[in-house]
Coordinates of N, CA, C and O in Angstrom, one line a residue:
R1 N 69.6 85.5 91.6 CA 68.4 84.6 91.7 C 67.4 85.1 92.7 O 67.8 85.5 93.8
V2 N 66.1 85.1 92.4 CA 65.1 85.6 93.2 C 64.3 84.4 93.8 O 63.9 83.5 93.1
D3 N 64.3 84.3 95.2 CA 63.6 83.2 95.8 C 62.1 83.4 95.8 O 61.6 84.5 95.5
R4 N 61.4 82.4 96.3 CA 59.9 82.4 96.2 C 59.3 83.5 97.0 O 58.4 84.2 96.6
R5 N 59.8 83.8 98.2 CA 59.3 84.9 99.0 C 59.5 86.3 98.3 O 58.6 87.1 98.4
Q6 N 60.6 86.4 97.7 CA 60.9 87.7 97.0 C 59.9 87.8 95.8 O 59.4 88.9 95.5
R7 N 59.6 86.7 95.1 CA 58.7 86.8 94.0 C 57.3 87.2 94.4 O 56.7 87.9 93.7
Q8 N 56.9 86.9 95.6 CA 55.6 87.2 96.1 C 55.5 88.7 96.4 O 54.4 89.2 96.5
M9 N 56.6 89.4 96.4 CA 56.6 90.9 96.7 C 56.2 91.6 95.4 O 55.8 92.8 95.4
C10 N 56.3 90.9 94.3 CA 56.0 91.6 93.0 C 54.5 92.0 92.9 O 53.7 91.2 93.3
I11 N 54.3 93.1 92.3 CA 52.9 93.6 92.2 C 52.5 93.6 90.8 O 53.2 93.3 89.9
R12 N 51.2 93.9 90.5 CA 50.5 93.7 89.3 C 51.2 94.0 88.0 O 51.1 93.2 87.0
D13 N 52.0 95.0 87.8 CA 52.6 95.3 86.5 C 54.0 94.8 86.5 O 54.8 95.1 85.5
R14 N 54.5 94.0 87.4 CA 55.8 93.5 87.4 C 55.8 92.0 87.0 O 56.8 91.4 86.5
R15 N 54.7 91.3 87.4 CA 54.7 89.9 87.2 C 53.5 89.6 86.2 O 52.4 90.1 86.3
D16 N 53.9 88.8 85.2 CA 52.9 88.5 84.1 C 52.4 89.8 83.5 O 51.2 90.0 83.3
A17 N 53.2 90.8 83.3 CA 52.8 92.1 82.8 C 52.2 91.9 81.4 O 52.7 91.1 80.6
D18 N 51.2 92.6 81.1 CA 50.5 92.6 79.8 C 51.0 93.7 78.9 O 50.6 93.8 77.8
C19 N 51.8 94.6 79.5 CA 52.3 95.8 78.7 C 53.6 95.5 78.0 O 54.1 96.2 77.1
A20 N 54.3 94.5 78.5 CA 55.6 94.1 77.9 C 55.8 92.6 78.1 O 55.2 92.0 78.9
R21 N 56.7 92.1 77.2 CA 57.1 90.7 77.3 C 58.2 90.6 78.3 O 59.3 91.0 78.0
L22 N 57.9 90.0 79.5 CA 58.9 89.8 80.5 C 59.1 88.3 80.7 O 58.2 87.6 80.9
G23 N 60.4 87.9 80.7 CA 60.6 86.5 80.8 C 62.1 86.2 81.0 O 62.9 87.1 81.2
T24 N 62.4 84.9 80.9 CA 63.8 84.4 81.1 C 64.8 85.0 80.1 O 66.0 85.1 80.5
G25 N 64.5 85.3 78.9 CA 65.4 85.9 78.0 C 65.6 87.4 78.1 O 66.5 87.9 77.4
L26 N 64.9 88.0 78.9 CA 64.9 89.5 79.1 C 66.2 90.0 79.6 O 66.7 89.4 80.6
R27 N 66.8 91.0 79.0 CA 68.0 91.7 79.5 C 67.6 93.2 79.6 O 67.6 93.9 78.7
M28 N 67.1 93.5 80.8 CA 66.5 94.8 81.1 C 67.6 95.8 81.6 O 68.3 95.6 82.5
L29 N 67.6 97.0 80.9 CA 68.4 98.1 81.4 C 67.9 98.7 82.7 O 66.7 99.0 82.8
Q30 N 68.7 98.8 83.7 CA 68.3 99.5 84.9 C 69.0 100.8 84.9 O 70.2 100.9 85.3
F31 N 68.3 101.9 84.5 CA 68.9 103.2 84.4 C 68.2 104.2 85.2 O 68.8 105.2 85.6
A32 N 67.0 104.0 85.6 CA 66.2 105.0 86.4 C 66.8 105.1 87.8 O 67.2 104.0 88.4
P33 N 66.9 106.3 88.4 CA 67.3 106.4 89.8 C 66.4 105.6 90.7 O 65.2 105.5 90.4
L34 N 66.9 105.0 91.8 CA 66.1 104.2 92.7 C 64.9 104.9 93.3 O 63.9 104.3 93.6
A35 N 65.0 106.2 93.4 CA 63.9 107.0 94.0 C 62.8 107.2 93.0 O 61.7 107.7 93.3
F36 N 63.0 106.9 91.7 CA 62.0 107.1 90.6 C 61.3 105.8 90.5 O 61.8 104.7 90.4
D37 N 59.9 105.8 90.5 CA 59.1 104.6 90.4 C 59.4 103.7 89.2 O 59.2 102.5 89.3
A38 N 60.0 104.3 88.2 CA 60.3 103.5 87.0 C 61.3 102.4 87.3 O 61.3 101.3 86.7
S39 N 62.2 102.7 88.4 CA 63.2 101.7 88.7 C 62.5 100.4 89.2 O 63.1 99.3 89.1
T40 N 61.3 100.5 89.8 CA 60.6 99.3 90.3 C 60.2 98.4 89.1 O 60.3 97.2 89.2
F41 N 59.8 99.0 88.0 CA 59.5 98.2 86.8 C 60.8 97.5 86.3 O 60.8 96.4 86.0
E42 N 61.8 98.3 86.2 CA 63.1 97.8 85.7 C 63.6 96.6 86.5 O 63.9 95.5 86.0
I43 N 63.7 96.8 87.8 CA 64.3 95.8 88.7 C 63.4 94.6 88.8 O 63.8 93.5 88.6
W44 N 62.1 94.8 89.3 CA 61.2 93.7 89.6 C 60.7 93.1 88.3 O 60.4 91.9 88.3
G45 N 60.5 93.9 87.2 CA 60.1 93.3 86.0 C 61.0 92.3 85.4 O 60.6 91.3 84.9
A46 N 62.3 92.6 85.6 CA 63.3 91.6 85.2 C 63.4 90.4 86.2 O 63.3 89.2 85.8
L47 N 63.7 90.7 87.4 CA 64.0 89.7 88.4 C 62.8 88.8 88.8 O 63.0 87.6 89.0
C48 N 61.6 89.3 88.8 CA 60.4 88.5 89.1 C 60.0 87.6 88.0 O 59.2 86.7 88.2
N49 N 60.6 87.8 86.8 CA 60.2 87.0 85.7 C 61.3 86.2 85.1 O 61.3 85.7 84.0
G50 N 62.4 86.1 85.9 CA 63.5 85.2 85.5 C 64.5 85.9 84.5 O 65.4 85.2 83.9
G51 N 64.4 87.2 84.3 CA 65.2 87.9 83.4 C 66.5 88.4 84.0 O 66.8 88.1 85.2
T52 N 67.3 89.1 83.3 CA 68.6 89.7 83.8 C 68.5 91.2 83.9 O 68.0 91.8 82.9
L53 N 68.9 91.7 85.0 CA 69.0 93.2 85.2 C 70.4 93.6 84.8 O 71.4 93.2 85.4
V54 N 70.5 94.6 83.9 CA 71.7 95.1 83.5 C 71.8 96.6 84.0 O 71.2 97.5 83.5
Q55 N 72.6 96.8 85.1 CA 72.7 98.1 85.7 C 73.7 99.0 85.0 O 74.8 98.7 84.8
A56 N 73.1 100.2 84.6 CA 74.0 101.2 84.0 C 75.0 101.7 85.0 O 74.9 101.6 86.2
P57 N 76.1 102.2 84.4 CA 77.2 102.7 85.3 C 76.7 103.8 86.2 O 75.8 104.6 85.7
P58 N 77.2 104.0 87.4 CA 76.7 105.1 88.3 C 77.2 106.4 87.7 O 78.1 106.5 86.9
G59 N 76.5 107.5 88.2 CA 76.8 108.8 87.8 C 76.2 109.3 86.5 O 75.4 108.6 85.9
R60 N 76.7 110.4 86.1 CA 76.2 110.9 84.8 C 76.8 110.1 83.6 O 78.0 109.8 83.6
V61 N 75.9 109.8 82.7 CA 76.3 109.0 81.6 C 75.8 109.8 80.3 O 74.7 110.2 80.2
S62 N 76.8 109.9 79.4 CA 76.4 110.6 78.1 C 75.6 109.7 77.3 O 75.5 108.5 77.5
F63 N 74.9 110.3 76.3 CA 74.1 109.5 75.4 C 74.9 108.5 74.6 O 74.6 107.4 74.5
Q64 N 76.1 108.9 74.2 CA 77.1 108.0 73.5 C 77.5 106.9 74.4 O 77.5 105.7 74.0
D65 N 77.8 107.2 75.7 CA 78.2 106.1 76.6 C 77.1 105.2 76.9 O 77.3 104.0 77.0
L66 N 75.8 105.7 77.0 CA 74.7 104.8 77.3 C 74.5 103.9 76.1 O 74.2 102.7 76.3
A67 N 74.6 104.5 74.9 CA 74.4 103.6 73.7 C 75.4 102.5 73.6 O 75.1 101.4 73.3
A68 N 76.7 102.9 73.9 CA 77.8 101.9 73.9 C 77.6 100.8 75.0 O 77.8 99.6 74.8
F69 N 77.1 101.3 76.2 CA 76.9 100.3 77.3 C 75.8 99.3 76.9 O 75.9 98.1 77.1
M70 N 74.7 99.9 76.3 CA 73.6 99.0 75.9 C 74.0 98.0 74.9 O 73.6 96.8 75.0
E71 N 74.9 98.3 74.0 CA 75.4 97.4 73.0 C 76.3 96.4 73.6 O 76.2 95.2 73.4
R72 N 77.2 96.9 74.4 CA 78.2 96.0 75.0 C 77.6 94.9 75.9 O 78.0 93.8 76.0
H73 N 76.5 95.3 76.6 CA 75.8 94.3 77.5 C 74.6 93.7 76.9 O 73.8 93.1 77.7
D74 N 74.4 93.9 75.6 CA 73.3 93.2 74.9 C 71.9 93.5 75.6 O 71.1 92.5 75.8
V75 N 71.7 94.7 75.9 CA 70.4 95.1 76.5 C 69.3 94.9 75.5 O 69.5 95.3 74.3
R76 N 68.2 94.2 75.9 CA 67.1 93.9 74.9 C 65.8 94.7 75.2 O 64.9 94.7 74.4
C77 N 65.8 95.3 76.4 CA 64.6 96.0 76.8 C 65.0 97.2 77.7 O 65.9 97.1 78.5
A78 N 64.4 98.4 77.4 CA 64.7 99.5 78.2 C 63.4 100.4 78.4 O 62.5 100.4 77.6
W79 N 63.4 101.0 79.6 CA 62.3 102.0 79.9 C 63.0 103.3 80.0 O 64.0 103.5 80.8
L80 N 62.6 104.3 79.2 CA 63.2 105.6 79.1 C 62.1 106.6 79.3 O 61.0 106.5 78.8
T81 N 62.4 107.7 80.0 CA 61.4 108.8 80.1 C 61.2 109.3 78.6 O 62.1 109.1 77.8
A82 N 60.1 110.0 78.4 CA 59.9 110.5 77.0 C 61.0 111.4 76.6 O 61.4 111.3 75.4
A83 N 61.5 112.3 77.4 CA 62.5 113.2 77.1 C 63.8 112.4 76.7 O 64.5 112.8 75.7
L84 N 64.2 111.4 77.5 CA 65.4 110.6 77.2 C 65.2 109.8 75.9 O 66.1 109.7 75.1
F85 N 64.0 109.3 75.7 CA 63.7 108.6 74.5 C 63.9 109.5 73.3 O 64.5 109.1 72.3
N86 N 63.4 110.7 73.4 CA 63.5 111.7 72.2 C 65.0 111.9 71.9 O 65.4 111.9 70.8
R87 N 65.8 112.2 73.0 CA 67.2 112.5 72.8 C 68.0 111.3 72.2 O 68.9 111.4 71.4
M88 N 67.7 110.1 72.8 CA 68.4 108.9 72.3 C 68.0 108.6 70.9 O 68.9 108.2 70.1
L89 N 66.8 108.8 70.5 CA 66.3 108.6 69.1 C 67.0 109.6 68.2 O 67.4 109.2 67.1
E90 N 67.2 110.8 68.6 CA 67.9 111.8 67.8 C 69.4 111.5 67.7 O 69.9 111.7 66.6
S91 N 70.0 111.1 68.7 CA 71.4 111.0 68.7 C 72.0 109.6 68.5 O 73.0 109.4 67.9
H92 N 71.3 108.5 68.9 CA 71.8 107.2 68.8 C 70.6 106.2 68.5 O 70.4 105.3 69.3
P93 N 69.9 106.4 67.4 CA 68.8 105.5 67.1 C 69.2 104.0 66.9 O 68.5 103.1 67.2
E94 N 70.5 103.8 66.5 CA 71.0 102.4 66.4 C 70.9 101.7 67.7 O 70.7 100.5 67.8
A95 N 71.1 102.4 68.8 CA 71.1 101.7 70.2 C 69.7 101.3 70.5 O 69.5 100.2 71.1
L96 N 68.7 102.1 70.1 CA 67.3 101.7 70.3 C 66.8 100.6 69.4 O 66.0 99.8 69.7
A97 N 67.4 100.6 68.1 CA 66.9 99.6 67.2 C 67.4 98.2 67.5 O 66.8 97.2 67.0
R98 N 68.4 98.1 68.4 CA 68.8 96.8 68.8 C 67.9 96.2 69.9 O 68.0 95.0 70.2
L99 N 67.1 97.0 70.5 CA 66.2 96.5 71.5 C 65.0 95.6 70.9 O 64.6 95.9 69.8
D100 N 64.5 94.7 71.7 CA 63.3 94.0 71.4 C 62.1 94.9 71.8 O 61.1 94.9 71.1
Q101 N 62.2 95.6 72.9 CA 61.2 96.4 73.5 C 61.7 97.7 74.0 O 62.7 97.7 74.7
L102 N 61.0 98.8 73.7 CA 61.4 100.1 74.3 C 60.1 100.7 74.9 O 59.1 100.9 74.2
L103 N 60.1 100.8 76.2 CA 59.0 101.4 76.9 C 59.3 102.9 77.2 O 60.5 103.2 77.6
S104 N 58.3 103.7 77.1 CA 58.6 105.1 77.4 C 57.4 105.7 78.2 O 56.2 105.2 78.0
G105 N 57.6 106.7 79.0 CA 56.5 107.3 79.7 C 57.1 108.4 80.6 O 58.2 108.9 80.4
G106 N 56.3 108.8 81.6 CA 56.7 109.9 82.5 C 56.2 111.2 82.1 O 56.1 112.1 82.9
E107 N 55.9 111.4 80.8 CA 55.3 112.6 80.2 C 54.8 112.2 78.9 O 55.0 111.0 78.4
A108 N 54.1 113.1 78.2 CA 53.5 112.7 76.9 C 54.5 112.4 75.9 O 55.5 113.1 75.7
M109 N 54.3 111.3 75.2 CA 55.2 110.9 74.1 C 55.0 111.8 72.9 O 53.8 112.1 72.5
S110 N 56.0 112.3 72.3 CA 56.0 113.2 71.1 C 55.5 112.4 69.9 O 56.1 111.3 69.6
V111 N 54.5 112.9 69.2 CA 54.0 112.2 68.0 C 55.1 112.2 67.0 O 55.3 111.1 66.3
H112 N 55.8 113.3 66.8 CA 56.9 113.3 65.9 C 57.9 112.2 66.2 O 58.4 111.5 65.2
H113 N 58.4 112.1 67.4 CA 59.4 111.1 67.7 C 58.8 109.7 67.7 O 59.5 108.8 67.2
A114 N 57.6 109.5 68.0 CA 57.0 108.2 67.9 C 56.9 107.7 66.4 O 57.2 106.6 66.1
R115 N 56.5 108.7 65.6 CA 56.5 108.4 64.1 C 57.8 108.1 63.6 O 58.0 107.1 62.9
Q116 N 58.8 108.8 64.0 CA 60.2 108.6 63.6 C 60.7 107.2 64.1 O 61.3 106.5 63.3
A117 N 60.4 106.9 65.3 CA 60.8 105.6 65.9 C 60.2 104.5 65.1 O 60.9 103.5 64.8
L118 N 58.9 104.6 64.8 CA 58.3 103.5 64.0 C 58.9 103.3 62.7 O 59.0 102.2 62.1
E119 N 59.4 104.4 62.1 CA 60.0 104.3 60.8 C 61.4 103.7 60.8 O 61.8 103.0 59.9
I120 N 62.2 103.9 61.9 CA 63.6 103.5 61.9 C 64.0 102.4 62.8 O 65.0 101.8 62.7
L121 N 63.1 102.0 63.7 CA 63.5 101.0 64.7 C 63.2 99.6 64.3 O 63.5 98.7 65.1
G122 N 62.7 99.4 63.2 CA 62.4 98.0 62.7 C 61.5 97.3 63.5 O 60.3 97.7 63.8
T123 N 61.9 96.1 64.1 CA 61.1 95.2 64.8 C 61.0 95.6 66.3 O 60.3 94.9 67.1
T124 N 61.6 96.6 66.8 CA 61.6 97.0 68.2 C 60.1 97.4 68.5 O 59.5 98.3 67.9
A125 N 59.6 96.8 69.5 CA 58.2 97.2 70.0 C 58.3 98.5 70.8 O 59.0 98.5 71.8
L126 N 57.6 99.5 70.4 CA 57.5 100.8 71.1 C 56.3 100.8 71.9 O 55.2 100.6 71.4
I127 N 56.5 101.0 73.2 CA 55.3 100.9 74.2 C 55.2 102.2 74.9 O 56.2 102.6 75.5
N128 N 54.1 102.8 74.9 CA 53.8 104.0 75.6 C 53.1 103.7 76.9 O 52.1 102.9 76.9
G129 N 53.5 104.3 78.0 CA 52.9 104.0 79.3 C 52.7 105.3 80.1 O 53.4 106.2 79.9
Y130 N 51.7 105.2 81.0 CA 51.4 106.3 81.8 C 50.9 105.8 83.2 O 50.2 104.8 83.2
G131 N 51.3 106.5 84.2 CA 50.7 106.2 85.5 C 51.3 107.2 86.5 O 52.5 107.4 86.5
P132 N 50.5 107.7 87.4 CA 51.1 108.5 88.4 C 51.9 107.7 89.4 O 51.8 106.5 89.4
T133 N 52.8 108.3 90.1 CA 53.7 107.6 91.0 C 53.0 106.7 91.9 O 53.5 105.6 92.2
E134 N 51.8 107.0 92.3 CA 51.0 106.2 93.2 C 50.7 104.8 92.6 O 50.4 103.9 93.3
C135 N 50.8 104.7 91.3 CA 50.5 103.4 90.6 C 51.8 102.6 90.5 O 51.7 101.5 90.0
T136 N 52.9 103.2 90.9 CA 54.2 102.5 90.7 C 54.4 102.1 89.3 O 54.4 101.0 89.0
T137 N 54.6 103.1 88.5 CA 55.0 103.0 87.1 C 53.9 103.2 86.1 O 53.6 104.2 85.6
F138 N 53.1 102.1 85.9 CA 52.1 102.2 84.8 C 50.7 101.9 85.4 O 50.5 101.0 86.1
A139 N 49.7 102.7 84.9 CA 48.3 102.4 85.1 C 47.7 102.0 83.8 O 46.9 101.1 83.7
V140 N 48.3 102.6 82.7 CA 47.9 102.2 81.3 C 49.1 102.1 80.5 O 50.1 102.8 80.7
C141 N 49.1 101.3 79.5 CA 50.2 101.2 78.5 C 49.7 100.4 77.3 O 48.7 99.7 77.3
G142 N 50.4 100.6 76.2 CA 50.1 99.9 75.0 C 51.1 100.1 73.9 O 51.9 101.1 73.9
R143 N 51.2 99.1 73.0 CA 52.2 99.2 71.9 C 51.7 100.3 71.0 O 50.5 100.4 70.6
V144 N 52.7 101.1 70.5 CA 52.4 102.1 69.6 C 52.5 101.6 68.1 O 53.5 101.0 67.8
E145 N 51.4 101.8 67.4 CA 51.4 101.3 66.0 C 51.3 102.5 65.0 O 51.1 103.6 65.5
V146 N 51.6 102.3 63.7 CA 51.6 103.3 62.8 C 50.3 104.2 62.8 O 50.4 105.4 62.7
G147 N 49.2 103.5 62.9 CA 47.9 104.2 63.0 C 47.7 105.1 64.2 O 46.9 106.0 64.2
D148 N 48.6 104.9 65.2 CA 48.5 105.7 66.4 C 49.2 107.1 66.3 O 49.0 107.9 67.2
V149 N 50.0 107.3 65.3 CA 50.8 108.5 65.3 C 50.3 109.4 64.1 O 51.0 110.2 63.6
Q150 N 49.0 109.3 63.8 CA 48.4 110.2 62.7 C 47.7 111.4 63.3 O 47.5 112.4 62.6
G151 N 47.4 111.4 64.6 CA 46.7 112.5 65.2 C 47.6 113.4 66.0 O 48.8 113.5 65.8
A152 N 47.0 114.1 66.9 CA 47.7 115.2 67.7 C 48.4 114.6 68.9 O 49.3 115.2 69.5
C153 N 48.1 113.4 69.3 CA 48.8 112.8 70.5 C 48.8 111.2 70.3 O 48.1 110.7 69.5
V154 N 49.8 110.7 71.0 CA 50.0 109.2 71.0 C 49.1 108.6 72.1 O 49.1 109.0 73.2
P155 N 48.2 107.6 71.7 CA 47.4 107.0 72.7 C 48.2 106.4 73.9 O 49.3 105.9 73.7
L156 N 47.6 106.5 75.1 CA 48.2 106.0 76.3 C 48.2 104.4 76.4 O 49.0 103.8 77.1
G157 N 47.2 103.9 75.7 CA 47.1 102.4 75.8 C 45.9 102.0 76.7 O 45.0 102.8 77.0
R158 N 45.9 100.8 77.1 CA 44.8 100.2 77.9 C 45.3 100.1 79.4 O 46.5 100.0 79.7
P159 N 44.3 100.0 80.3 CA 44.7 99.7 81.7 C 45.5 98.4 81.8 O 45.2 97.4 81.2
V160 N 46.5 98.4 82.7 CA 47.3 97.2 82.9 C 46.4 96.2 83.7 O 45.4 96.6 84.3
R161 N 46.8 95.0 83.7 CA 46.0 93.9 84.4 C 45.7 94.3 85.8 O 46.4 94.9 86.5
Q162 N 44.5 94.0 86.2 CA 43.9 94.3 87.5 C 43.8 95.8 87.9 O 44.0 96.2 89.0
T163 N 43.6 96.6 86.8 CA 43.5 98.0 87.0 C 42.3 98.6 86.4 O 42.0 98.3 85.2
L164 N 41.6 99.4 87.1 CA 40.4 100.1 86.5 C 40.8 101.6 86.4 O 41.3 102.2 87.4
V165 N 40.6 102.2 85.3 CA 40.9 103.6 85.0 C 39.6 104.4 84.8 O 38.8 104.0 84.0
R166 N 39.5 105.5 85.5 CA 38.4 106.4 85.3 C 38.9 107.8 85.2 O 39.9 108.2 85.9
V167 N 38.3 108.6 84.3 CA 38.7 110.0 84.2 C 37.7 110.8 85.0 O 36.5 110.8 84.8
L168 N 38.3 111.6 86.0 CA 37.5 112.3 86.9 C 37.8 113.8 86.9 O 38.9 114.2 86.5
D169 N 36.8 114.6 87.2 CA 37.1 116.1 87.3 C 37.6 116.5 88.6 O 37.8 115.6 89.5
A170 N 37.7 117.8 88.9 CA 38.3 118.2 90.2 C 37.4 117.9 91.3 O 37.9 117.7 92.5
A171 N 36.1 117.7 91.1 CA 35.2 117.3 92.2 C 35.1 115.7 92.3 O 34.2 115.2 92.9
M172 N 36.0 115.0 91.6 CA 36.0 113.6 91.6 C 34.8 112.9 91.0 O 34.4 111.8 91.4
Q173 N 34.2 113.6 90.0 CA 33.0 113.1 89.3 C 33.5 112.6 87.9 O 34.4 113.2 87.3
P174 N 32.9 111.5 87.4 CA 33.3 111.0 86.1 C 33.1 112.1 85.0 O 32.2 112.9 85.0
V175 N 34.1 112.2 84.2 CA 34.1 113.1 83.1 C 33.5 112.4 81.8 O 34.1 111.4 81.4
P176 N 32.5 113.0 81.2 CA 32.0 112.4 80.0 C 33.1 112.6 78.9 O 33.6 113.7 78.7
C177 N 33.5 111.5 78.3 CA 34.5 111.7 77.2 C 34.2 110.7 76.1 O 33.6 109.6 76.3
L178 N 34.7 111.0 75.0 CA 34.6 110.2 73.8 C 35.8 109.3 73.7 O 36.9 109.8 73.8
L179 N 35.6 108.0 73.7 CA 36.7 107.1 73.6 C 36.6 106.4 72.2 O 35.5 106.0 71.8
Y180 N 37.8 106.2 71.6 CA 37.8 105.5 70.4 C 38.2 104.1 70.8 O 39.2 103.9 71.5
T181 N 37.5 103.1 70.4 CA 37.8 101.7 70.7 C 37.7 100.9 69.4 O 37.0 101.2 68.5
S182 N 38.5 99.8 69.4 CA 38.3 98.9 68.3 C 38.3 97.5 68.9 O 38.8 97.3 70.0
P183 N 37.6 96.6 68.3 CA 37.5 95.2 68.9 C 38.8 94.6 69.0 O 39.7 94.7 68.2
S184 N 39.0 93.9 70.1 CA 40.2 93.1 70.3 C 40.1 91.8 69.5 O 39.0 91.4 69.2
P185 N 41.2 91.2 69.2 CA 41.1 89.9 68.5 C 40.2 88.9 69.2 O 39.5 88.1 68.6
R186 N 40.2 88.9 70.5 CA 39.4 88.0 71.3 C 37.9 88.3 71.0 O 37.1 87.4 71.0
D187 N 37.5 89.6 70.8 CA 36.1 89.9 70.6 C 35.7 89.5 69.2 O 34.5 89.4 68.9
Q188 N 36.6 89.3 68.3 CA 36.3 89.0 66.9 C 36.1 87.5 66.6 O 35.7 87.1 65.6
R189 N 36.4 86.6 67.6 CA 36.2 85.2 67.5 C 34.7 84.9 67.4 O 33.9 85.5 68.1
G190 N 34.4 83.8 66.7 CA 33.0 83.4 66.6 C 32.4 82.7 67.7 O 32.8 82.5 68.8

């Protein structure tokens, strides 16, 4: 149980996150090493929102053992590096298909694997995220949809709540870039 003072320690992408559904029914896998910023999302994302943190066994864990652990403990949400996501998708897609949400990041998501995941994971929400360590996990993230995997790269998503993102060059000047945008449902209301 997390008390009120501990809840106040949570920062922007842990509490009321807009990149993932975090709440009382959440059963989050805690697999990232504590020194890796992804662990803060796993730990505080679950605990600050009334969810359950499911800690993976210590030490090296095979893909098979991880898949069995996730099933045995009814893990419903997991954050995996892009490389781990690729390998788990190739070796144990059934473990990922049981999830409600699968977040991935840490490096560019493979278009091939994202396309494959959308084909076989059913209703599992696939979420791509990016953020330098200084952002403590995510600066941008978004749900990956079928239309997102037709090009050369998977979109990173939108800035998380209370975050402004700018693309700068080496001299810290804004980089002119072409952005593809589509109206949000909120913009389409009359």
